Short mmCIF file of C-alpha atoms and ligand atoms in Angstrom, two decimals:
data_model
loop_
_atom_site.label_atom_id
_atom_site.label_comp_id
_atom_site.label_asym_id
_atom_site.label_seq_id
_atom_site.Cartn_x
_atom_site.Cartn_y
_atom_site.Cartn_z
CA MET A 1 158.87 132.79 99.56
CA SER A 2 162.61 131.96 98.85
CA THR A 3 164.62 133.43 96.08
CA PRO A 4 164.38 131.56 92.62
CA ALA A 5 167.69 130.19 91.47
CA PHE A 6 169.38 131.36 88.14
CA PRO A 7 169.52 128.72 85.46
CA SER A 8 172.36 126.05 86.10
CA VAL A 9 175.67 125.81 84.20
CA PRO A 10 177.95 122.74 84.10
CA LYS A 11 179.91 122.44 87.53
CA ARG A 12 183.01 122.32 85.50
CA LEU A 13 182.98 125.51 83.21
CA GLY A 14 186.63 124.67 82.28
CA LEU A 15 189.07 127.05 80.87
CA TYR A 16 187.43 130.57 81.00
CA PRO A 17 189.29 133.44 79.23
CA VAL A 18 188.18 136.99 79.98
CA VAL A 19 188.74 139.33 77.04
CA ASP A 20 187.84 142.80 75.92
CA SER A 21 187.12 142.77 72.14
CA VAL A 22 184.95 140.78 69.56
CA GLU A 23 188.31 139.87 67.96
CA TRP A 24 189.44 138.15 70.92
CA ILE A 25 186.26 136.24 71.15
CA SER A 26 186.50 135.03 67.63
CA ARG A 27 189.88 133.81 67.92
CA LEU A 28 189.29 132.01 71.04
CA LEU A 29 185.99 130.20 69.94
CA GLU A 30 187.82 129.05 66.78
CA ALA A 31 190.66 127.67 69.14
CA GLY A 32 188.12 125.57 70.95
CA VAL A 33 187.38 127.48 74.04
CA ARG A 34 183.73 127.08 75.06
CA THR A 35 183.58 129.20 78.29
CA LEU A 36 184.43 132.98 78.04
CA GLN A 37 183.63 136.56 78.85
CA LEU A 38 183.60 139.81 77.06
CA ARG A 39 184.69 142.44 79.52
CA ILE A 40 184.76 145.93 78.38
CA LYS A 41 185.07 148.74 80.99
CA ASP A 42 183.68 151.96 81.44
CA LYS A 43 181.82 152.87 78.05
CA ARG A 44 178.28 154.09 77.47
CA ASP A 45 175.78 151.36 76.36
CA GLU A 46 175.60 152.89 72.86
CA GLU A 47 179.44 152.53 72.39
CA VAL A 48 179.54 148.81 73.29
CA GLU A 49 176.23 147.72 72.03
CA ALA A 50 177.26 146.46 68.52
CA ASP A 51 180.32 144.90 70.09
CA ILE A 52 178.17 143.03 72.47
CA ALA A 53 175.87 141.97 69.92
CA ALA A 54 178.31 140.63 67.74
CA ALA A 55 180.11 138.60 70.57
CA ILE A 56 176.75 137.08 71.43
CA ALA A 57 175.95 136.14 67.98
CA LEU A 58 179.61 134.47 67.68
CA GLY A 59 178.96 132.65 71.05
CA LYS A 60 175.83 131.05 69.74
CA ARG A 61 177.20 130.14 66.45
CA TYR A 62 179.65 128.10 68.32
CA GLU A 63 177.25 127.07 71.10
CA ALA A 64 179.58 128.58 73.59
CA ARG A 65 178.94 129.79 76.92
CA LEU A 66 179.67 133.65 76.55
CA PHE A 67 179.09 135.76 79.55
CA ILE A 68 178.87 139.56 79.34
CA ASN A 69 180.45 141.43 82.05
CA ASP A 70 178.66 144.49 83.52
CA TYR A 71 176.26 145.63 80.64
CA TRP A 72 173.35 143.17 81.97
CA ARG A 73 170.61 145.28 80.04
CA LEU A 74 172.43 144.70 76.73
CA ALA A 75 173.04 141.07 77.63
CA ILE A 76 169.43 140.90 78.18
CA LYS A 77 168.36 142.64 74.91
CA HIS A 78 170.60 140.32 72.81
CA ARG A 79 169.96 137.09 74.62
CA ALA A 80 173.29 136.31 75.94
CA TYR A 81 174.21 132.93 77.46
CA GLY A 82 174.87 134.82 80.87
CA VAL A 83 176.04 137.84 82.59
CA HIS A 84 178.98 138.45 85.04
CA LEU A 85 178.50 140.89 87.88
CA GLY A 86 180.43 142.28 90.94
CA GLN A 87 179.50 142.86 94.32
CA GLU A 88 178.90 146.58 93.61
CA ASP A 89 176.56 145.65 90.67
CA LEU A 90 174.29 143.57 93.25
CA ASP A 91 173.11 147.12 94.52
CA VAL A 92 171.94 148.43 91.07
CA ALA A 93 171.33 145.55 88.77
CA ASN A 94 167.91 144.15 88.26
CA LEU A 95 168.56 140.45 88.99
CA ASP A 96 164.79 139.53 88.65
CA ALA A 97 165.08 140.87 85.09
CA ILE A 98 168.01 138.73 84.23
CA ARG A 99 166.69 135.79 85.81
CA ASP A 100 163.34 136.24 84.08
CA ALA A 101 165.09 136.53 80.69
CA GLY A 102 166.86 133.08 81.23
CA LEU A 103 170.21 134.34 81.39
CA ARG A 104 172.91 132.55 83.74
CA LEU A 105 174.52 134.77 86.40
CA GLY A 106 178.06 134.82 87.76
CA LEU A 107 179.12 136.66 90.83
CA SER A 108 182.50 137.89 92.00
CA THR A 109 183.34 137.19 95.65
CA HIS A 110 186.41 138.06 97.62
CA ASP A 111 185.80 136.61 101.06
CA ASN A 112 183.23 134.81 103.41
CA MET A 113 180.92 137.79 103.76
CA GLU A 114 180.80 138.30 99.92
CA MET A 115 180.30 134.65 99.23
CA ASP A 116 177.29 134.60 101.80
CA ARG A 117 175.94 137.82 99.90
CA ALA A 118 176.34 136.16 96.60
CA LEU A 119 174.93 132.88 97.54
CA GLU A 120 171.55 134.74 98.78
CA ALA A 121 171.06 135.63 94.87
CA ARG A 122 171.41 131.81 94.13
CA PRO A 123 173.73 132.46 91.01
CA SER A 124 174.66 130.15 88.43
CA TYR A 125 178.36 130.16 89.55
CA ILE A 126 180.57 131.86 91.98
CA ALA A 127 183.68 133.30 91.25
CA LEU A 128 186.46 133.51 93.74
CA GLY A 129 189.17 136.12 93.51
CA HIS A 130 191.96 137.30 93.39
CA VAL A 131 193.74 134.05 94.02
CA PHE A 132 197.29 135.69 93.18
CA PRO A 133 198.52 139.32 92.59
CA THR A 134 197.37 140.68 89.25
CA ARG A 135 198.29 143.62 87.28
CA THR A 136 195.10 143.49 85.13
CA LYS A 137 192.84 144.97 87.66
CA GLN A 138 193.48 147.27 90.80
CA MET A 139 192.21 145.14 93.54
CA PRO A 140 191.44 146.77 96.99
CA SER A 141 191.80 143.56 98.96
CA ALA A 142 194.74 141.04 99.31
CA PRO A 143 195.12 138.04 97.30
CA GLN A 144 193.37 135.17 98.95
CA GLY A 145 195.95 132.62 97.81
CA LEU A 146 195.44 128.66 97.44
CA THR A 147 194.52 127.85 101.03
CA GLN A 148 191.91 130.27 101.23
CA LEU A 149 190.58 129.21 97.95
CA ALA A 150 190.65 125.59 98.62
CA ALA A 151 188.58 126.55 101.87
CA HIS A 152 186.08 128.38 99.94
CA ILE A 153 185.70 125.57 97.21
CA ARG A 154 185.13 123.00 100.19
CA THR A 155 182.41 125.37 101.70
CA LEU A 156 180.75 125.65 98.19
CA GLY A 157 180.45 121.96 97.97
CA ASP A 158 178.78 121.17 94.63
CA TYR A 159 178.22 124.83 93.55
CA PRO A 160 179.96 125.43 90.21
CA THR A 161 183.19 127.60 90.92
CA VAL A 162 185.49 130.05 89.10
CA ALA A 163 188.95 131.05 90.26
CA ILE A 164 190.50 134.48 88.89
CA GLY A 165 193.37 136.55 89.24
CA GLY A 166 197.07 136.14 88.63
CA ILE A 167 196.78 132.65 87.30
CA SER A 168 199.63 131.89 85.01
CA ILE A 169 200.02 128.60 83.16
CA ASP A 170 202.58 127.42 85.69
CA ARG A 171 199.99 127.84 88.52
CA VAL A 172 197.15 126.20 86.95
CA PRO A 173 197.82 122.81 88.10
CA ALA A 174 197.67 123.96 91.82
CA VAL A 175 194.73 126.09 91.17
CA LEU A 176 193.06 123.02 89.86
CA ALA A 177 193.86 120.86 92.88
CA THR A 178 191.65 123.02 95.05
CA GLY A 179 188.79 121.33 93.14
CA VAL A 180 187.76 124.51 91.51
CA GLY A 181 185.72 123.82 88.38
CA SER A 182 187.05 126.67 86.28
CA VAL A 183 189.94 128.69 85.75
CA ALA A 184 189.33 132.50 84.42
CA LEU A 185 192.34 134.47 83.24
CA VAL A 186 193.36 137.36 81.18
CA SER A 187 197.03 138.18 80.79
CA ALA A 188 198.17 134.33 80.57
CA ILE A 189 196.51 134.35 77.21
CA THR A 190 196.25 138.04 76.04
CA GLN A 191 199.75 138.88 76.94
CA ALA A 192 201.32 135.43 75.96
CA PRO A 193 204.07 135.63 73.37
CA ASP A 194 202.17 133.01 71.65
CA TRP A 195 198.54 133.24 72.38
CA GLN A 196 197.51 129.96 70.38
CA ALA A 197 200.13 127.79 72.15
CA ALA A 198 199.12 129.27 75.53
CA THR A 199 195.47 128.55 74.76
CA ALA A 200 196.26 125.23 73.57
CA GLN A 201 198.31 124.22 76.62
CA LEU A 202 195.70 125.70 79.10
CA LEU A 203 192.62 123.84 77.18
CA GLU A 204 194.81 120.62 77.70
CA LEU A 205 195.44 121.30 81.40
CA VAL A 206 191.93 122.68 82.33
CA GLY A 207 189.78 121.38 79.53
CA ALA A 208 186.90 123.21 77.84
CA GLY A 209 184.20 122.39 80.54
CA ASP A 210 181.46 119.89 80.79
CA GLU A 211 178.63 120.19 78.41
C1 LIG B 1 185.00 135.16 85.97
C2 LIG B 1 185.08 136.59 86.73
N1 LIG B 1 185.50 136.70 87.85
C3 LIG B 1 185.63 137.77 88.58
C4 LIG B 1 185.32 139.06 87.64
C5 LIG B 1 185.49 140.40 88.41
O1 LIG B 1 184.34 140.87 88.17
P1 LIG B 1 183.96 142.43 88.73
O2 LIG B 1 184.04 142.07 90.22
O3 LIG B 1 182.52 142.85 88.26
O4 LIG B 1 184.94 143.38 88.18
P2 LIG B 1 185.27 143.94 86.82
O5 LIG B 1 185.53 142.66 85.86
O6 LIG B 1 183.80 144.32 86.22
O7 LIG B 1 186.31 144.94 86.76
C6 LIG B 1 185.14 138.71 86.33
N2 LIG B 1 185.09 139.89 85.67
N3 LIG B 1 184.94 137.64 85.89
C1 LIG B 2 188.89 140.95 86.15
C2 LIG B 2 189.56 140.41 87.46
N1 LIG B 2 188.96 140.14 88.58
C3 LIG B 2 189.53 139.71 89.58
S1 LIG B 2 190.96 139.55 89.18
C4 LIG B 2 190.67 140.18 87.52
C5 LIG B 2 191.91 140.17 86.56
C6 LIG B 2 192.50 139.01 86.05
O1 LIG B 2 193.33 139.10 85.24
P1 LIG B 2 194.84 138.01 85.13
O2 LIG B 2 194.47 136.92 84.90
O3 LIG B 2 195.56 138.82 83.99
O4 LIG B 2 195.45 138.36 86.45
MG1 LIG B 3 181.98 143.86 86.73
#
């Protein structure tokens, strides 16, 4: 029998900030963001559970698409909209449990091989990165660049896609020109001199995603 698919998401998830606190989640929801991710790294479940639960509750209040990075058990427990996982997580996470609980799944990919592996899981979206050099996360591979990104988007056809890595406001138009459905970013918002102005500009450029 073939692998069942994860629940679908809109093809265009729009602007997709990835942030590390409930405070950021709250600010961005209030600013009109409708797709976002809580990405807290390397803590024990007990240390992050309260924040994850609070972020999920906020996401529901705003009817937003909140993905929880890494902590898939807590995401299931608190009924998140979705989970984002990396390739290494595929070896250990219980994808059946995530799917059976009705959560959406986003998977990271960096090349053709990882895309093939990710597609086997039939996730809700495929993330492609890193597009440009980034200071936010140490990457073992080279940036894929716009040409490679565009080729991957073409291969994926109608699959919902997300681009991530080193995407500044100036680079957004070129990233969107590849046909990608969503632009994920960290520092372009969290390190901006004026995050509200940056978020407003990004929402104008990328949109908040389809319903
Ligand atoms: C939208 C999106 N794309 C890629 C990533 C990276 O996820 P992962 O490979 O699991 O690495 P960490 O974020 O856990 O360091 C992401 N978080 N979001
Ligand atoms: C989490 C993650 N995964 C691939 S690149 C990246 C960091 C993106 O951060 P920035 O938008 O600041 O380059
Ligand atoms: Mg991860």
